[in-house]
mmCIF file of C-alpha atoms and ligand atoms in Angstrom:
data_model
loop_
_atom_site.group_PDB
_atom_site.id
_atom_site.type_symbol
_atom_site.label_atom_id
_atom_site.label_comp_id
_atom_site.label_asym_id
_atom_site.label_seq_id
_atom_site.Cartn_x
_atom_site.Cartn_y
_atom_site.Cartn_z
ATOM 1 C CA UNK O 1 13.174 -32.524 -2.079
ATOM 2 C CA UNK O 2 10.889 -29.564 -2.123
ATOM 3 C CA UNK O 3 12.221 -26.214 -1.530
ATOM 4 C CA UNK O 4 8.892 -24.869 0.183
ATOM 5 C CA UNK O 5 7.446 -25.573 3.914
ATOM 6 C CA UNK O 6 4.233 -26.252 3.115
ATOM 7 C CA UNK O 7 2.924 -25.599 6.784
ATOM 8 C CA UNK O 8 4.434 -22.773 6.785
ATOM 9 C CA UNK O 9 3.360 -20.142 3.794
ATOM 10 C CA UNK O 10 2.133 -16.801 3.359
ATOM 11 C CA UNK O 11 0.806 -14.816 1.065
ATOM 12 C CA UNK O 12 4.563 -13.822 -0.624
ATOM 13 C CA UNK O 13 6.549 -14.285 -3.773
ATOM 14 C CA UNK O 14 8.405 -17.660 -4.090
ATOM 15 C CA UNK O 15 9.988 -17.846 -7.259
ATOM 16 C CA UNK O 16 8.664 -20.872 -9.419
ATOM 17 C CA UNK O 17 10.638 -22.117 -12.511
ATOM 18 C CA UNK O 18 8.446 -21.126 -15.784
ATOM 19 C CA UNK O 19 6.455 -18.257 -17.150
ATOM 20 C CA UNK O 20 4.389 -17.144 -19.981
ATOM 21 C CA UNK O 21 5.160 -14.370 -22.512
ATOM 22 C CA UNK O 22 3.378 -12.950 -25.549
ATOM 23 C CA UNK O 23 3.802 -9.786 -27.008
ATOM 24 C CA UNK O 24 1.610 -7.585 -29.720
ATOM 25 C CA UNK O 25 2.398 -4.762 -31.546
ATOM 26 C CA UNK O 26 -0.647 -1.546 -31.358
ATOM 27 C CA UNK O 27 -3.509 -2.602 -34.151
ATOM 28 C CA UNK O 28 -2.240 -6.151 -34.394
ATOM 29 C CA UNK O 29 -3.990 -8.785 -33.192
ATOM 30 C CA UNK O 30 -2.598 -11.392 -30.363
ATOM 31 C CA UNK O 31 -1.095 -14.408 -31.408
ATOM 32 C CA UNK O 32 -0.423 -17.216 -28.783
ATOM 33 C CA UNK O 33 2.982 -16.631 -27.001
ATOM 34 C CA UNK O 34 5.814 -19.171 -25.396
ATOM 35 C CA UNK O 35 6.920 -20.401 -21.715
ATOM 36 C CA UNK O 36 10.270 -19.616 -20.635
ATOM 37 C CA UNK O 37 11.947 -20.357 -17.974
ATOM 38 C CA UNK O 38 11.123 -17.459 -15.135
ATOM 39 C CA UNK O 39 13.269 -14.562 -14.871
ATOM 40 C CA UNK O 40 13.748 -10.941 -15.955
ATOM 41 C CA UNK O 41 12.868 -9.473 -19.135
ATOM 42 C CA UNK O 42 14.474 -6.249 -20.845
ATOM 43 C CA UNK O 43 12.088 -3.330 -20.935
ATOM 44 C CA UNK O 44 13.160 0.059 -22.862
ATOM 45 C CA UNK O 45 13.170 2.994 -20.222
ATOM 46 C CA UNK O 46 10.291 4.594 -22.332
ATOM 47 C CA UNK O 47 8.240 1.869 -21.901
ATOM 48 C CA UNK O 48 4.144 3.386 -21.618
ATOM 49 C CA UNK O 49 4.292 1.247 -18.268
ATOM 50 C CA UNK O 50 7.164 2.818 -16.756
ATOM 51 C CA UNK O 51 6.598 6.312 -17.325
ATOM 52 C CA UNK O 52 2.235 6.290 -17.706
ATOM 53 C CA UNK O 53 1.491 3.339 -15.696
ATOM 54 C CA UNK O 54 0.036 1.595 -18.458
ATOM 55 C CA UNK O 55 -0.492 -1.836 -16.789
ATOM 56 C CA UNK O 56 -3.237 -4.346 -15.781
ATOM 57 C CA UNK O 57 -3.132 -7.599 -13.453
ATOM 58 C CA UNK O 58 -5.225 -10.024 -12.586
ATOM 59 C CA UNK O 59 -4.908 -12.882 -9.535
ATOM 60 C CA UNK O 60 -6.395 -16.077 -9.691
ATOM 61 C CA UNK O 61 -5.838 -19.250 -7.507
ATOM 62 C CA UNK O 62 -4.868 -22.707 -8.863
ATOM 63 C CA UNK O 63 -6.150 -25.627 -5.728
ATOM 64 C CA UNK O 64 -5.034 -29.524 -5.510
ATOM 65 C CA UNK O 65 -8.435 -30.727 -4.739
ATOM 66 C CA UNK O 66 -9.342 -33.480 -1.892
ATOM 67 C CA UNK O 67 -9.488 -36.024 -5.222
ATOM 68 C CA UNK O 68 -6.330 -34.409 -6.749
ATOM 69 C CA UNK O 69 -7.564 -32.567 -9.399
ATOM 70 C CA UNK O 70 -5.648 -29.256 -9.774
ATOM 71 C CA UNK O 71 -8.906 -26.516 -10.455
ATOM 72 C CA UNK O 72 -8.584 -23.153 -10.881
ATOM 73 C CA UNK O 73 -11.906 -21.211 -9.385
ATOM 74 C CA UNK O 74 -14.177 -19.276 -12.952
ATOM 75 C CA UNK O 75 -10.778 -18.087 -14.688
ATOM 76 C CA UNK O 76 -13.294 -17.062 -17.506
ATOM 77 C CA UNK O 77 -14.295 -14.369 -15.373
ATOM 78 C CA UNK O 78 -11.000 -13.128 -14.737
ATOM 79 C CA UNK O 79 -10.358 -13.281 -18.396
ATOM 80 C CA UNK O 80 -13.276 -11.123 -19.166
ATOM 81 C CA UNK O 81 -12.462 -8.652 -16.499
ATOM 82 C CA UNK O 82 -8.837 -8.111 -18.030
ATOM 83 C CA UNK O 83 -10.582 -7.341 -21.586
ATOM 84 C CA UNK O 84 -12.411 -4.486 -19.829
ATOM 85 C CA UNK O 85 -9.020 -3.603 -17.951
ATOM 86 C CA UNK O 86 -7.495 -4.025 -21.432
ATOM 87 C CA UNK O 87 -10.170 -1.319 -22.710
ATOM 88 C CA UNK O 88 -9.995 1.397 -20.033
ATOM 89 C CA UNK O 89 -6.360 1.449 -20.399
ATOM 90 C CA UNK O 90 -6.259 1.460 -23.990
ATOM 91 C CA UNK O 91 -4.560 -2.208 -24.521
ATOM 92 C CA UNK O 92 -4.925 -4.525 -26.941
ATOM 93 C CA UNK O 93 -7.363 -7.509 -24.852
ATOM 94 C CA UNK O 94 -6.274 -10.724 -25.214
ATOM 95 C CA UNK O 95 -8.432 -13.366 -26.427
ATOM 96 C CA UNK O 96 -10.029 -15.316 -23.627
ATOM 97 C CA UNK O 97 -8.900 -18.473 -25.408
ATOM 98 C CA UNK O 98 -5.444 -17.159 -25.512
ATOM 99 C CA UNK O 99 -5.895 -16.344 -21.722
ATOM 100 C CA UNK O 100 -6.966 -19.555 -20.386
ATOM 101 C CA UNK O 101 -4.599 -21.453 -22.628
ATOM 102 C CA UNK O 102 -1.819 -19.333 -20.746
ATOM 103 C CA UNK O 103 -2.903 -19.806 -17.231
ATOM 104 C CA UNK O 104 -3.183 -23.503 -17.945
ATOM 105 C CA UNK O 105 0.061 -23.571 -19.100
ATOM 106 C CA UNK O 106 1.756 -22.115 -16.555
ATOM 107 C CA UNK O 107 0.749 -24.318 -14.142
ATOM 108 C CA UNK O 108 0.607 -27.215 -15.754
ATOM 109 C CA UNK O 109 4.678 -25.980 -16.335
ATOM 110 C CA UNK O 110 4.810 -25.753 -12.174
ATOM 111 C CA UNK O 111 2.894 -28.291 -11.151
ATOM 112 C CA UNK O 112 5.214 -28.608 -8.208
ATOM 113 C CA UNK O 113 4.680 -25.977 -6.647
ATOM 114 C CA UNK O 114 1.131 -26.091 -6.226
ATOM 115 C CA UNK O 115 0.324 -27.153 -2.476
ATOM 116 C CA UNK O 116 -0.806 -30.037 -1.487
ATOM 117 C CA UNK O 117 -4.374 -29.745 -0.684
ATOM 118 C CA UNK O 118 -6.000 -27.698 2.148
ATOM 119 C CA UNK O 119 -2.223 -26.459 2.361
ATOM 120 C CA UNK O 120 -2.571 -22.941 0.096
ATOM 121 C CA UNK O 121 -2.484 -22.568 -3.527
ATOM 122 C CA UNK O 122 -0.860 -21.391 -6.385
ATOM 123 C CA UNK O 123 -1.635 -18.058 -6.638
ATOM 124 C CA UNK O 124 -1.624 -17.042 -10.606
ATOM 125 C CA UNK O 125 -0.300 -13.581 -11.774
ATOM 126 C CA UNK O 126 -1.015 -12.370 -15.368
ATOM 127 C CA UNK O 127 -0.163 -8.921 -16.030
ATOM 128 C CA UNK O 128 -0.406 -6.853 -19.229
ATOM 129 C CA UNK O 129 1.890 -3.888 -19.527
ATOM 130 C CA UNK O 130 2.610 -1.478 -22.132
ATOM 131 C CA UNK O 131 6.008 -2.282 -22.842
ATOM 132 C CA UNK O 132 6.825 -0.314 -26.324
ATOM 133 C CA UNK O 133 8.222 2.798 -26.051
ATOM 134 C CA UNK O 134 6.405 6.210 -25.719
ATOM 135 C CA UNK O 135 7.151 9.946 -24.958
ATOM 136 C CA UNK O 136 3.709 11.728 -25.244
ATOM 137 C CA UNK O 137 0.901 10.436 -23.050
ATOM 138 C CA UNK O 138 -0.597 8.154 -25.427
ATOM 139 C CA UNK O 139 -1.052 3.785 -26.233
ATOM 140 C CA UNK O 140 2.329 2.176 -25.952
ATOM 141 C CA UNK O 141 3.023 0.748 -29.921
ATOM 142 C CA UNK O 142 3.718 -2.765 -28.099
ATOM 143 C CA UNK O 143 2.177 -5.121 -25.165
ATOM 144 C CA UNK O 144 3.588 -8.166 -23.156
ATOM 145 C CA UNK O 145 1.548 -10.268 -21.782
ATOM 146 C CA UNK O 146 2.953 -12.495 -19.016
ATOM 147 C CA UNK O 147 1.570 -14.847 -16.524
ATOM 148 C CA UNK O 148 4.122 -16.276 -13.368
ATOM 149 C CA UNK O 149 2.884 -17.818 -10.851
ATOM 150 C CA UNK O 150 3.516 -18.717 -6.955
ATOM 151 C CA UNK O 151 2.881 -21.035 -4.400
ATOM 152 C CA UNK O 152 0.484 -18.936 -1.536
ATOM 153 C CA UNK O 153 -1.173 -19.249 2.081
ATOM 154 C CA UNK O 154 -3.472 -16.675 3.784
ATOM 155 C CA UNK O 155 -3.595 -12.876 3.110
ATOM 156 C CA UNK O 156 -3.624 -11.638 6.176
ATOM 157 C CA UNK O 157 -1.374 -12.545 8.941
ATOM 158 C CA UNK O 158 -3.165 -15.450 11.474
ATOM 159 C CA UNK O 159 -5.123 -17.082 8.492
ATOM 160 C CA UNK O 160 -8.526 -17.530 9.293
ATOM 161 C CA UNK O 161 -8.097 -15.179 12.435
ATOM 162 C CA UNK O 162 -10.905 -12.049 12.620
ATOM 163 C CA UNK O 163 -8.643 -8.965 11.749
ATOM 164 C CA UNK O 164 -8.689 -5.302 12.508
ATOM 165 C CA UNK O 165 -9.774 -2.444 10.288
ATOM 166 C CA UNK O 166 -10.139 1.165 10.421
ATOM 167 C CA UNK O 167 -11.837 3.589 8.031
ATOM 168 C CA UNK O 168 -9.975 6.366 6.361
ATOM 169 C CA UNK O 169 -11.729 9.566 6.117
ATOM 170 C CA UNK O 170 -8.186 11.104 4.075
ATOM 171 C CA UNK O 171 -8.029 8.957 2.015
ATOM 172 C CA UNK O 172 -9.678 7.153 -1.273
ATOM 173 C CA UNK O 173 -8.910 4.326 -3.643
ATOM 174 C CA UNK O 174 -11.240 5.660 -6.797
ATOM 175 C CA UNK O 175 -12.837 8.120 -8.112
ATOM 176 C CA UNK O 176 -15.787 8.193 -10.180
ATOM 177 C CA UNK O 177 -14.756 7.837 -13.680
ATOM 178 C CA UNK O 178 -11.686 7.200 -12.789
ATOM 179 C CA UNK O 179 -10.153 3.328 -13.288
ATOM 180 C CA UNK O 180 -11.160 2.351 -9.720
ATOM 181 C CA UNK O 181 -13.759 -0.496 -11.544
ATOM 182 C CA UNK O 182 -10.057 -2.117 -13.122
ATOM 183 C CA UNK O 183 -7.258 -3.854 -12.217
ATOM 184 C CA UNK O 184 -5.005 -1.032 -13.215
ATOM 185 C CA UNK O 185 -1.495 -1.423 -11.510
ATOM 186 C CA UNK O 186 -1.598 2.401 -10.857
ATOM 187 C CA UNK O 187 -4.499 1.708 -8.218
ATOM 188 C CA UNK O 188 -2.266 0.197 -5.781
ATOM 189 C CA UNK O 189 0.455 1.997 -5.055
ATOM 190 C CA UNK O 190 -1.369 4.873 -3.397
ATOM 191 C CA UNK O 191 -2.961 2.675 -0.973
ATOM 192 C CA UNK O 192 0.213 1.316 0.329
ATOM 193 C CA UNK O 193 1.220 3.873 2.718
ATOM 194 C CA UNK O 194 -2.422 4.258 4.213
ATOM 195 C CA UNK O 195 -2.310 0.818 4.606
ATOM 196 C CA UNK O 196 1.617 0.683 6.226
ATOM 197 C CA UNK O 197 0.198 3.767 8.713
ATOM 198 C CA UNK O 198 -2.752 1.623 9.627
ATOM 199 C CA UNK O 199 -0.709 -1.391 10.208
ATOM 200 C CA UNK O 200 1.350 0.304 12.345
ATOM 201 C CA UNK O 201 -1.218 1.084 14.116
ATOM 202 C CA UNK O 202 -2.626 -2.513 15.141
ATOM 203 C CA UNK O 203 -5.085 -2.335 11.838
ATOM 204 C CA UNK O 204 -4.871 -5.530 9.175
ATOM 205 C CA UNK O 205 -5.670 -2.434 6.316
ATOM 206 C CA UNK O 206 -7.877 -0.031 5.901
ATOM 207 C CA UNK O 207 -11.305 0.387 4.907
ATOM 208 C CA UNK O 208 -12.182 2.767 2.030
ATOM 209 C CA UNK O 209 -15.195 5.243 1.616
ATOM 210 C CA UNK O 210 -16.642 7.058 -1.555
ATOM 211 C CA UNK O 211 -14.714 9.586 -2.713
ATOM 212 C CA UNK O 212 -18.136 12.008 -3.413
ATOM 213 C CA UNK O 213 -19.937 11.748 -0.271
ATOM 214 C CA UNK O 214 -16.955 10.111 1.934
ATOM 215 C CA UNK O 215 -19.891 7.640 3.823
ATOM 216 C CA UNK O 216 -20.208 5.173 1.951
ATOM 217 C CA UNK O 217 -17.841 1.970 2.591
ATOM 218 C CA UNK O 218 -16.024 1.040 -1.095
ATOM 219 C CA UNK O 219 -13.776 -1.667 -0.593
ATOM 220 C CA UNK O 220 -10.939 -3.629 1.959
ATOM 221 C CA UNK O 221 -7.147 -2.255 0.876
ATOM 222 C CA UNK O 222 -7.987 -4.882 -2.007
ATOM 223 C CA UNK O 223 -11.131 -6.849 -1.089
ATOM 224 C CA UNK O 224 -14.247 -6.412 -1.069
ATOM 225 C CA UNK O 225 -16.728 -5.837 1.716
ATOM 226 C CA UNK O 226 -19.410 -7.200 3.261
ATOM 227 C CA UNK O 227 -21.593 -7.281 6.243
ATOM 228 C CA UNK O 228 -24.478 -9.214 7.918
ATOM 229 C CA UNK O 229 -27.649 -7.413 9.701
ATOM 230 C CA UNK O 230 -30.343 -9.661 11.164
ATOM 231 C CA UNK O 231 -29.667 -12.423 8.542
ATOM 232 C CA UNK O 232 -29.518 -10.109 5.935
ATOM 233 C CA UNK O 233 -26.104 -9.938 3.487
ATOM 234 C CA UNK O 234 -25.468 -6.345 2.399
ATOM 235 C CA UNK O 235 -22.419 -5.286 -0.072
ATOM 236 C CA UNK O 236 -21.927 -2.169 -1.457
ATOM 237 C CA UNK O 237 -23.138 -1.403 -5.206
ATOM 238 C CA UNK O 238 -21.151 -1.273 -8.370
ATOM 239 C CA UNK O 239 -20.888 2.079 -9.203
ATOM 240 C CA UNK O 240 -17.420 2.181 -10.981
ATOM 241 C CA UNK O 241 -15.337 2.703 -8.440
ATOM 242 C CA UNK O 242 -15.196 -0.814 -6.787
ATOM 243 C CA UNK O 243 -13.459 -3.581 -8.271
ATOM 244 C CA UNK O 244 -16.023 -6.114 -9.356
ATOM 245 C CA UNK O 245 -14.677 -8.967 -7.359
ATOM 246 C CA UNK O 246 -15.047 -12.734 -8.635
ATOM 247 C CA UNK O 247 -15.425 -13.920 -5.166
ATOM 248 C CA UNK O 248 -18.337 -11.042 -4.178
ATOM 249 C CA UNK O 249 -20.459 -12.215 -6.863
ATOM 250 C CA UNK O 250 -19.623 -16.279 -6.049
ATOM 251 C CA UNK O 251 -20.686 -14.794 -2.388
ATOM 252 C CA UNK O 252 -23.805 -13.313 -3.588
ATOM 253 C CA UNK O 253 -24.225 -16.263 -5.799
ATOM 254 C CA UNK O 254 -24.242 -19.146 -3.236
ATOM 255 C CA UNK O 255 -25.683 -16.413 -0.553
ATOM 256 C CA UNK O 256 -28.878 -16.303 -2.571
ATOM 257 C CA UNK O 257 -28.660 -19.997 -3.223
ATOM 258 C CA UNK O 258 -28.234 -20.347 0.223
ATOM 259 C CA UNK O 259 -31.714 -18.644 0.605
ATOM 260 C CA UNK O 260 -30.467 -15.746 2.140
ATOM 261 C CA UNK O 261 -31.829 -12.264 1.184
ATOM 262 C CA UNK O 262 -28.301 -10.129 -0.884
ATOM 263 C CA UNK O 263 -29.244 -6.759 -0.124
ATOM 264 C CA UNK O 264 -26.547 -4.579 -3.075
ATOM 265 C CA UNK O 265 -26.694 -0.888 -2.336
ATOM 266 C CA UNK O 266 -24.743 1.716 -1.204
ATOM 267 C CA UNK O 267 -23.620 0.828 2.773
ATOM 268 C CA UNK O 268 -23.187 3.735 4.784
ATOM 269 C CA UNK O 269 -20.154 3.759 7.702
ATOM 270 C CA UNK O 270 -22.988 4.267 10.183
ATOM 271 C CA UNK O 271 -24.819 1.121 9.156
ATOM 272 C CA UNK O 272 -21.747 -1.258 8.629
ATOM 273 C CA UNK O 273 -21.004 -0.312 12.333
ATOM 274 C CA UNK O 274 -24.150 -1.139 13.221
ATOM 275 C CA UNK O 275 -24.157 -4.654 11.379
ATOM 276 C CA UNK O 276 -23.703 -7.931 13.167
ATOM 277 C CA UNK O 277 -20.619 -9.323 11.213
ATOM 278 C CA UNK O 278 -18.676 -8.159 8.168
ATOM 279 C CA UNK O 279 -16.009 -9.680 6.436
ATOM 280 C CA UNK O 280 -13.721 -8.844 3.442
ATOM 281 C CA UNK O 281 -13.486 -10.866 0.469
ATOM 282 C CA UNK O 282 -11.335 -11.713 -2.718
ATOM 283 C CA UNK O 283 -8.989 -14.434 -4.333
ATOM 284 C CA UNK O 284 -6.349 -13.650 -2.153
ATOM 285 C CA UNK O 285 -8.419 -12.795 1.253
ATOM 286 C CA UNK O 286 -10.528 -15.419 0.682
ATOM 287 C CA UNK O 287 -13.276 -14.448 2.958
ATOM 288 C CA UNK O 288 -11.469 -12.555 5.707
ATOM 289 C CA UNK O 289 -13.941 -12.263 9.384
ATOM 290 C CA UNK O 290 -13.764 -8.552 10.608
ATOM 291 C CA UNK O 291 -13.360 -8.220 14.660
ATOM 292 C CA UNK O 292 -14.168 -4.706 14.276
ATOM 293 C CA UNK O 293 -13.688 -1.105 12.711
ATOM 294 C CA UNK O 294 -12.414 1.442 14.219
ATOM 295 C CA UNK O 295 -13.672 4.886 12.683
ATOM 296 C CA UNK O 296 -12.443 8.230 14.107
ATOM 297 C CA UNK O 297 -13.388 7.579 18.028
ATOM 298 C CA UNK O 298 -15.821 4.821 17.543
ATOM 299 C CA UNK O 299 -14.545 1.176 17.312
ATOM 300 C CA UNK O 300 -17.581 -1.534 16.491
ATOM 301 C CA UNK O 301 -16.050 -5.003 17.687
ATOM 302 C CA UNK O 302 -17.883 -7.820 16.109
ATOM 303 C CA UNK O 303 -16.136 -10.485 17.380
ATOM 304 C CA UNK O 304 -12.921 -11.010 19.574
ATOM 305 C CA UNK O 305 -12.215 -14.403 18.154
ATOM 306 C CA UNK O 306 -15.583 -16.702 17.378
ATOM 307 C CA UNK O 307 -16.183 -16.107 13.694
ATOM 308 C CA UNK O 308 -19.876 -15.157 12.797
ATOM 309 C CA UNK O 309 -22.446 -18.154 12.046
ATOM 310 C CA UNK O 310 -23.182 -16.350 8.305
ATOM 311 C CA UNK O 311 -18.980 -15.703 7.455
ATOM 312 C CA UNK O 312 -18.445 -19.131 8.567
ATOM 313 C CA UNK O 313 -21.408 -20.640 6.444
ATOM 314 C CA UNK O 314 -20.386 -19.065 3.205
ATOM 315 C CA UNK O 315 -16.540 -19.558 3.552
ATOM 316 C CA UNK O 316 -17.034 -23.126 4.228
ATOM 317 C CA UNK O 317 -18.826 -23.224 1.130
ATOM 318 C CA UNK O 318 -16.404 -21.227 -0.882
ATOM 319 C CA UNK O 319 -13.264 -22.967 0.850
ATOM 320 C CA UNK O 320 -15.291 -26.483 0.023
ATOM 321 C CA UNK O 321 -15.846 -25.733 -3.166
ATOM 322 C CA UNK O 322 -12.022 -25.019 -3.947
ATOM 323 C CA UNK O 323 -11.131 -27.846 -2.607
ATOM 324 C CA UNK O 324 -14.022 -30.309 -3.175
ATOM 325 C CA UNK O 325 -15.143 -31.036 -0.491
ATOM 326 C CA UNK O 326 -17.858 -29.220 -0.978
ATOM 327 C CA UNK O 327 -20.310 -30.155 -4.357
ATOM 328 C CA UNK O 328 -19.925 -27.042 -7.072
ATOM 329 C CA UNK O 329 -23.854 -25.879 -7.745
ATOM 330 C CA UNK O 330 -22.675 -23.713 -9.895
ATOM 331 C CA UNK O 331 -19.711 -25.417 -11.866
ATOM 332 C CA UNK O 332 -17.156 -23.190 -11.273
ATOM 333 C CA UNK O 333 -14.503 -25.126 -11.128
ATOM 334 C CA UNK O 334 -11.911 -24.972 -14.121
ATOM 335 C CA UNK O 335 -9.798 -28.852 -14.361
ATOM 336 C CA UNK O 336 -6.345 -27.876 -15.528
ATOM 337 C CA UNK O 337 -4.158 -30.883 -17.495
ATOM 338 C CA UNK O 338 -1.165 -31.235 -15.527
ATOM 339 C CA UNK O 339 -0.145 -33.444 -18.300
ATOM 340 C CA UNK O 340 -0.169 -31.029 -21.585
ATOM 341 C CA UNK O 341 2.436 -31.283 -24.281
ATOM 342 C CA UNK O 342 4.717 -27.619 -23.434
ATOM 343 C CA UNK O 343 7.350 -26.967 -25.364
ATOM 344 C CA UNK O 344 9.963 -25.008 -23.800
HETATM 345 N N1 PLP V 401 -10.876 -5.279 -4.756
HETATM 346 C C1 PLP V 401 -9.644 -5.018 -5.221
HETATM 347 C C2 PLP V 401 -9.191 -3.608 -5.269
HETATM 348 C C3 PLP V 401 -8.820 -6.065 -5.647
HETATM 349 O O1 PLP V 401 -7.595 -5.824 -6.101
HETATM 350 C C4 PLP V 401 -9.304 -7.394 -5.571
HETATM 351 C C5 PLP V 401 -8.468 -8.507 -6.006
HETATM 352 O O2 PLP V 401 -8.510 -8.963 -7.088
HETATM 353 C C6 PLP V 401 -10.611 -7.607 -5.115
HETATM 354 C C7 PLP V 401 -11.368 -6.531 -4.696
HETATM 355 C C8 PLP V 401 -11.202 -8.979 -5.097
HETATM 356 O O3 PLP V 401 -11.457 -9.450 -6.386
HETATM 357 P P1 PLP V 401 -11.464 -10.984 -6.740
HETATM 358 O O4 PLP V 401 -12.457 -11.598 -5.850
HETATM 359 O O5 PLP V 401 -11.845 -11.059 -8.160
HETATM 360 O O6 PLP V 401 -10.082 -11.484 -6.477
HETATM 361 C C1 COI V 402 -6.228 -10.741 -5.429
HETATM 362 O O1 COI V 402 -7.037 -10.974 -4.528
HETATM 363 O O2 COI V 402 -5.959 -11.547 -6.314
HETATM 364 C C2 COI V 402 -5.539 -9.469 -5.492
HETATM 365 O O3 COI V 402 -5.220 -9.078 -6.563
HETATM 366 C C3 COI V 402 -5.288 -8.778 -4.235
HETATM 367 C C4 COI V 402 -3.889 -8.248 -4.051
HETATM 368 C C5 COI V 402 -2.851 -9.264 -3.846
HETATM 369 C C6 COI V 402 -3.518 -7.157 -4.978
#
């Protein structure tokens, strides 16, 4: 019997029954690591995580297809974004090869938990922490490298519903030159009570602006933004401070494809509010409609319910193509083998 209600998930932790660990020492180089059975792990209390934050994740999504395949949607990408993470933070990266091999195994280990399809997905977690331990602020002498994984529905609350949003003008996510352009774990905490304020407010999360000229929109809590002006896809530009989402550029991507004209620059507050539709994207939002944005008095409703014809266009495609039910243009789909030799 399965332990989960399938009908009934959320975006939440369920604990599954395996994860991955490797570990490498500073100036070594990363040998392929082991899955054991999911559970804690003993960290020393010096740890360069604990006390410096030294930490990256990444989130990827592992779909039963309409032809029961299990895919997971350009993992490659997120492999190549946790080498730069890596970098910034002044980690050893691991291999991409020794990456994918993980993810693979992981939930190849869980294959039941992964939804049935059209149902959610396995959300997949790989994090790389600086677990040796350290007293001046400096690189850890030793890494872990785990991936765990759990079964997931929608982000926000209401699934495909159009949420709420309101800009901050007190606070920001990144700075420039700071590690705003990473998945650094440190990123996230400080957005957590701007984000529990807004929520008690009626707001899904909160929208973020630049932290130099405080008018330009950044990102979503953690998704990335978009909006729609007479046919016309605008997102804001990489400038170092927003994370470079896998599911923006698959937007822009099949946008383009699509024929429509991807218009990347800075997008001012004043503009967005202005725009037809916006929504908010990423592997865990999906793409998320907006219904408005509030912004000190103003509030821009786009929709009180119908979700825009452009939104709707590209998350059919992106929802099709992680399921198949849509055809792939671009071949982004990764097959995993539920069926590989582990040894546990
Ligand atoms: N922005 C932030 C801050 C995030 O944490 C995420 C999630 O990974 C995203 C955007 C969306 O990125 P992706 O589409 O690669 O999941
Ligand atoms: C993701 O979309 O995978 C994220 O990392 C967002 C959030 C759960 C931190």
């Amino acid at each position: 019997m399965n332990e989960v209600d399938w009908d009934s998930l959320t975006f939440s932790l369920t604990k599954t029954d395996w994860m991955y660990i490797a570990k490498c020492n500073l100036g070594d180089a990363w040998v392929p690591g082991k899955i054991i059975p999911y559970g804690n792990f003993e960290i020393d209390p010096a740890a360069g995580v604990l006390n410096y934050g030294q930490g990256i994740f990444e989130g990827m999504k592992a779909h039963r297809t309409v032809n029961d395949r299990v895919v997971i949607f350009r993992p490659e990408e997120n492999a190549k974004r946790f080498q730069s993470g890596a970098d910034r933070l002044g980690m050893p990266p691991v291999p991409e090869s020794i990456f994918l091999d993980a993810v693979e195994q992981v939930v190849s280990a869980n294959k039941k938990w992964i939804p049935p399809s059209g149902k959610g997905a396995l959300y997949i977690r790989p994090l790389l922490l600086g677990t040796g331990p350290i007293m001046g602020v400096a690189p850890a002498p030793e890494y872990t490298f785990i991936v765990f994984v759990t079964p997931v529905g929608p982000y926000f609350k209401g699934g495909l519903s159009c949420i709420k949003l309101i800009i901050t003008d007190e606070y920001h996510r990144a700075a420039p030159g700071g590690s705003g352009g990473v998945k650094a774990i440190g990123n996230y905490a400080p957005g957590m009570m701007p984000s529990k304020n807004a929520k008690k407010n009626g707001f899904a999360e909160v929208i973020y602006l630049d932290a130099e000229y405080h008018k330009y929109i950044e990102e979503v809590g953690a998704a990335n933004f978009f909006c729609i002006k007479d046919d016309i896809i605008y997102t804001p530009e990489l400038t170092g401070t927003i994370l470079p989402g896998i599911t923006r550029d698959s937007i822009i991507q099949l946008a383009k494809y699509f024929g429509f004209q991807v218009i990347i620059e800075k997008v001012s507050a004043e503009f967005a509010l202005d725009a037809d539709e916006a929504f908010c994207c990423g592997t865990a939002a999906v793409i998320s409609p907006i219904g408005s944005i509030t912004h000190g008095q103003k509030t821009k409703v786009f929709s009180s319910g119908n979700i825009g014809p452009v939104t709707q266009k590209l998350y059919n495609s992106i929802s099709g193509i992680h399921s198949e039910l849509v055809e792939d243009p671009f071949g982004w789909l990764h097959e995993v083998d539920l069926n590989l030799n582990l040894q546990y």
